[in-house]
């Protein structure tokens, strides 16, 4: 947990630096960023190196906690899970990555708990297991259709609403 907090603080503070602003400019419009004088090759290589650093720390933590790293530990569904978490949370924001990871982890568990609470025993649980997967997929698709900016934008709107709440008519 402390390493996660340090890495999050490092990423958040990176966006406040000249390098972070260059990353954002390249992400938004790389041709315009190059016209403004940002060296594309230099900053793209720097972003690759920085992402490799974060991936290396994550891999080191994985090896420390699970004591073994094999290709079978990383199936295709895990990659899809990570991609969906980033998209649902909101691309381009640190808060979105955190919210997306929490959402993608908690929703299947809550759906599993809801199915387990239904009366009917194991027969009903076996029958409703594919339905739970369909509901989870429908939630993600619906979320992407109705809120393409992700959970980070929802959080910003809620914060803005409650920040101005006493002064609303």
mmCIF file of C-alpha atoms in Angstrom:
data_model
loop_
_atom_site.group_PDB
_atom_site.id
_atom_site.type_symbol
_atom_site.label_atom_id
_atom_site.label_comp_id
_atom_site.label_asym_id
_atom_site.label_seq_id
_atom_site.Cartn_x
_atom_site.Cartn_y
_atom_site.Cartn_z
ATOM 1 C CA UNK A 1 0.000 0.000 0.000
ATOM 2 C CA UNK A 2 2.718 2.574 0.770
ATOM 3 C CA UNK A 3 4.374 1.886 -2.566
ATOM 4 C CA UNK A 4 1.037 2.385 -4.328
ATOM 5 C CA UNK A 5 0.525 5.716 -2.588
ATOM 6 C CA UNK A 6 4.057 6.823 -3.496
ATOM 7 C CA UNK A 7 3.560 5.843 -7.120
ATOM 8 C CA UNK A 8 0.204 7.665 -7.262
ATOM 9 C CA UNK A 9 1.722 10.800 -5.736
ATOM 10 C CA UNK A 10 4.600 10.619 -8.200
ATOM 11 C CA UNK A 11 2.225 10.323 -11.143
ATOM 12 C CA UNK A 12 0.016 13.147 -9.851
ATOM 13 C CA UNK A 13 2.983 15.440 -9.375
ATOM 14 C CA UNK A 14 4.365 14.519 -12.782
ATOM 15 C CA UNK A 15 1.394 16.219 -14.450
ATOM 16 C CA UNK A 16 2.381 19.488 -12.772
ATOM 17 C CA UNK A 17 5.846 19.540 -14.309
ATOM 18 C CA UNK A 18 7.032 20.609 -17.737
ATOM 19 C CA UNK A 19 7.372 16.972 -18.755
ATOM 20 C CA UNK A 20 3.811 16.219 -17.666
ATOM 21 C CA UNK A 21 2.437 19.178 -19.602
ATOM 22 C CA UNK A 22 4.356 17.970 -22.647
ATOM 23 C CA UNK A 23 2.835 14.501 -22.211
ATOM 24 C CA UNK A 24 -0.655 16.015 -22.087
ATOM 25 C CA UNK A 25 0.003 18.157 -25.162
ATOM 26 C CA UNK A 26 1.270 15.141 -27.099
ATOM 27 C CA UNK A 27 -1.704 13.069 -25.977
ATOM 28 C CA UNK A 28 -4.191 15.707 -27.071
ATOM 29 C CA UNK A 29 -2.619 16.769 -30.387
ATOM 30 C CA UNK A 30 0.844 15.509 -31.226
ATOM 31 C CA UNK A 31 1.219 17.533 -34.413
ATOM 32 C CA UNK A 32 0.251 20.752 -32.605
ATOM 33 C CA UNK A 33 2.649 19.895 -29.787
ATOM 34 C CA UNK A 34 5.474 19.456 -32.291
ATOM 35 C CA UNK A 35 4.653 22.818 -33.871
ATOM 36 C CA UNK A 36 4.860 24.376 -30.398
ATOM 37 C CA UNK A 37 8.417 23.070 -30.039
ATOM 38 C CA UNK A 38 7.932 19.877 -28.041
ATOM 39 C CA UNK A 39 10.390 17.194 -29.153
ATOM 40 C CA UNK A 40 8.028 14.304 -29.913
ATOM 41 C CA UNK A 41 10.648 11.561 -30.061
ATOM 42 C CA UNK A 42 12.246 12.629 -26.799
ATOM 43 C CA UNK A 43 8.991 12.801 -24.847
ATOM 44 C CA UNK A 44 7.548 9.643 -26.370
ATOM 45 C CA UNK A 45 10.693 7.749 -25.407
ATOM 46 C CA UNK A 46 10.514 9.303 -21.939
ATOM 47 C CA UNK A 47 6.880 8.223 -21.559
ATOM 48 C CA UNK A 48 7.805 4.703 -22.669
ATOM 49 C CA UNK A 49 10.607 4.592 -20.114
ATOM 50 C CA UNK A 50 8.363 5.955 -17.371
ATOM 51 C CA UNK A 51 5.602 3.454 -18.124
ATOM 52 C CA UNK A 52 8.230 0.699 -18.115
ATOM 53 C CA UNK A 53 9.308 1.852 -14.669
ATOM 54 C CA UNK A 54 5.738 1.652 -13.369
ATOM 55 C CA UNK A 55 5.255 -1.764 -14.994
ATOM 56 C CA UNK A 56 8.529 -2.950 -13.469
ATOM 57 C CA UNK A 57 7.480 -1.873 -9.983
ATOM 58 C CA UNK A 58 4.110 -3.580 -10.469
ATOM 59 C CA UNK A 59 5.842 -6.758 -11.666
ATOM 60 C CA UNK A 60 8.190 -6.662 -8.708
ATOM 61 C CA UNK A 61 5.267 -6.335 -6.305
ATOM 62 C CA UNK A 62 3.470 -9.180 -8.101
ATOM 63 C CA UNK A 63 6.525 -11.432 -7.728
ATOM 64 C CA UNK A 64 6.932 -10.439 -4.089
ATOM 65 C CA UNK A 65 3.326 -11.203 -3.142
ATOM 66 C CA UNK A 66 2.737 -14.333 -5.226
ATOM 67 C CA UNK A 67 6.313 -15.706 -5.156
ATOM 68 C CA UNK A 68 6.075 -16.868 -8.777
ATOM 69 C CA UNK A 69 5.597 -15.237 -12.169
ATOM 70 C CA UNK A 70 4.501 -17.394 -15.085
ATOM 71 C CA UNK A 71 2.796 -16.591 -18.394
ATOM 72 C CA UNK A 72 -0.297 -18.434 -17.151
ATOM 73 C CA UNK A 73 -0.662 -15.771 -14.453
ATOM 74 C CA UNK A 74 -1.688 -13.227 -17.098
ATOM 75 C CA UNK A 75 -4.506 -14.509 -19.316
ATOM 76 C CA UNK A 76 -6.138 -12.429 -22.037
ATOM 77 C CA UNK A 77 -9.161 -11.726 -19.832
ATOM 78 C CA UNK A 78 -6.920 -9.950 -17.340
ATOM 79 C CA UNK A 79 -5.728 -7.576 -20.074
ATOM 80 C CA UNK A 80 -9.339 -6.931 -21.073
ATOM 81 C CA UNK A 81 -10.174 -6.315 -17.405
ATOM 82 C CA UNK A 82 -7.387 -3.711 -17.104
ATOM 83 C CA UNK A 83 -8.430 -1.989 -20.323
ATOM 84 C CA UNK A 84 -12.071 -1.889 -19.230
ATOM 85 C CA UNK A 85 -11.056 -0.483 -15.838
ATOM 86 C CA UNK A 86 -9.162 2.358 -17.502
ATOM 87 C CA UNK A 87 -12.013 3.139 -19.896
ATOM 88 C CA UNK A 88 -14.730 2.960 -17.227
ATOM 89 C CA UNK A 89 -12.709 5.056 -14.800
ATOM 90 C CA UNK A 90 -11.834 7.735 -17.325
ATOM 91 C CA UNK A 91 -8.847 7.800 -19.599
ATOM 92 C CA UNK A 92 -6.130 10.327 -18.925
ATOM 93 C CA UNK A 93 -6.751 10.768 -15.210
ATOM 94 C CA UNK A 94 -5.168 9.153 -12.195
ATOM 95 C CA UNK A 95 -8.420 9.318 -10.264
ATOM 96 C CA UNK A 96 -10.123 7.549 -13.173
ATOM 97 C CA UNK A 97 -7.655 4.678 -12.994
ATOM 98 C CA UNK A 98 -8.273 4.240 -9.283
ATOM 99 C CA UNK A 99 -12.065 4.547 -9.577
ATOM 100 C CA UNK A 100 -12.124 2.192 -12.559
ATOM 101 C CA UNK A 101 -10.112 -0.432 -10.696
ATOM 102 C CA UNK A 102 -12.412 -0.179 -7.674
ATOM 103 C CA UNK A 103 -15.540 -0.329 -9.865
ATOM 104 C CA UNK A 104 -14.326 -3.286 -11.916
ATOM 105 C CA UNK A 105 -13.333 -5.171 -8.776
ATOM 106 C CA UNK A 106 -16.408 -4.436 -6.676
ATOM 107 C CA UNK A 107 -19.229 -4.866 -9.221
ATOM 108 C CA UNK A 108 -18.591 -8.577 -9.945
ATOM 109 C CA UNK A 109 -18.305 -9.249 -6.228
ATOM 110 C CA UNK A 110 -21.542 -7.389 -5.497
ATOM 111 C CA UNK A 111 -23.316 -9.281 -8.300
ATOM 112 C CA UNK A 112 -21.996 -12.548 -6.878
ATOM 113 C CA UNK A 113 -23.239 -11.565 -3.425
ATOM 114 C CA UNK A 114 -26.660 -10.653 -4.857
ATOM 115 C CA UNK A 115 -26.949 -14.042 -6.578
ATOM 116 C CA UNK A 116 -25.860 -15.846 -3.404
ATOM 117 C CA UNK A 117 -28.519 -14.056 -1.364
ATOM 118 C CA UNK A 118 -31.314 -15.293 -3.614
ATOM 119 C CA UNK A 119 -33.222 -18.295 -2.290
ATOM 120 C CA UNK A 120 -32.830 -21.494 -4.281
ATOM 121 C CA UNK A 121 -29.481 -22.935 -3.308
ATOM 122 C CA UNK A 122 -26.679 -23.989 -5.610
ATOM 123 C CA UNK A 123 -28.965 -24.853 -8.553
ATOM 124 C CA UNK A 124 -30.020 -21.230 -8.881
ATOM 125 C CA UNK A 125 -26.434 -20.031 -8.440
ATOM 126 C CA UNK A 126 -25.233 -22.261 -11.280
ATOM 127 C CA UNK A 127 -28.105 -21.093 -13.476
ATOM 128 C CA UNK A 128 -27.581 -17.377 -12.756
ATOM 129 C CA UNK A 129 -23.780 -17.372 -13.145
ATOM 130 C CA UNK A 130 -23.919 -16.579 -16.893
ATOM 131 C CA UNK A 131 -26.630 -14.000 -16.210
ATOM 132 C CA UNK A 132 -24.274 -12.304 -13.754
ATOM 133 C CA UNK A 133 -21.620 -12.072 -16.476
ATOM 134 C CA UNK A 134 -24.154 -10.645 -18.923
ATOM 135 C CA UNK A 135 -25.274 -8.032 -16.374
ATOM 136 C CA UNK A 136 -21.650 -7.088 -15.737
ATOM 137 C CA UNK A 137 -20.988 -6.665 -19.470
ATOM 138 C CA UNK A 138 -24.202 -4.683 -19.927
ATOM 139 C CA UNK A 139 -23.187 -2.402 -17.061
ATOM 140 C CA UNK A 140 -19.850 -1.666 -18.714
ATOM 141 C CA UNK A 141 -21.383 -1.068 -22.151
ATOM 142 C CA UNK A 142 -24.147 1.082 -20.707
ATOM 143 C CA UNK A 143 -21.632 3.052 -18.744
ATOM 144 C CA UNK A 144 -19.528 3.678 -21.840
ATOM 145 C CA UNK A 145 -22.569 4.752 -23.863
ATOM 146 C CA UNK A 146 -24.059 7.072 -21.253
ATOM 147 C CA UNK A 147 -20.860 8.363 -19.597
ATOM 148 C CA UNK A 148 -17.926 8.226 -22.049
ATOM 149 C CA UNK A 149 -15.723 10.412 -19.815
ATOM 150 C CA UNK A 150 -15.794 7.757 -17.104
ATOM 151 C CA UNK A 151 -16.249 7.725 -13.370
ATOM 152 C CA UNK A 152 -13.757 10.548 -12.922
ATOM 153 C CA UNK A 153 -16.136 12.917 -14.718
ATOM 154 C CA UNK A 154 -19.061 11.685 -12.601
ATOM 155 C CA UNK A 155 -16.983 12.384 -9.502
ATOM 156 C CA UNK A 156 -16.145 15.898 -10.753
ATOM 157 C CA UNK A 157 -19.832 16.637 -11.408
ATOM 158 C CA UNK A 158 -20.903 15.380 -7.967
ATOM 159 C CA UNK A 159 -18.162 17.406 -6.294
ATOM 160 C CA UNK A 160 -19.115 20.519 -8.242
ATOM 161 C CA UNK A 161 -22.791 20.045 -7.366
ATOM 162 C CA UNK A 162 -22.164 19.667 -3.649
ATOM 163 C CA UNK A 163 -19.586 22.430 -3.627
ATOM 164 C CA UNK A 164 -22.173 24.876 -4.917
ATOM 165 C CA UNK A 165 -25.145 23.185 -3.219
ATOM 166 C CA UNK A 166 -26.024 25.711 -0.496
ATOM 167 C CA UNK A 167 -26.049 28.544 -3.050
ATOM 168 C CA UNK A 168 -28.391 26.875 -5.552
ATOM 169 C CA UNK A 169 -31.934 28.178 -5.961
#
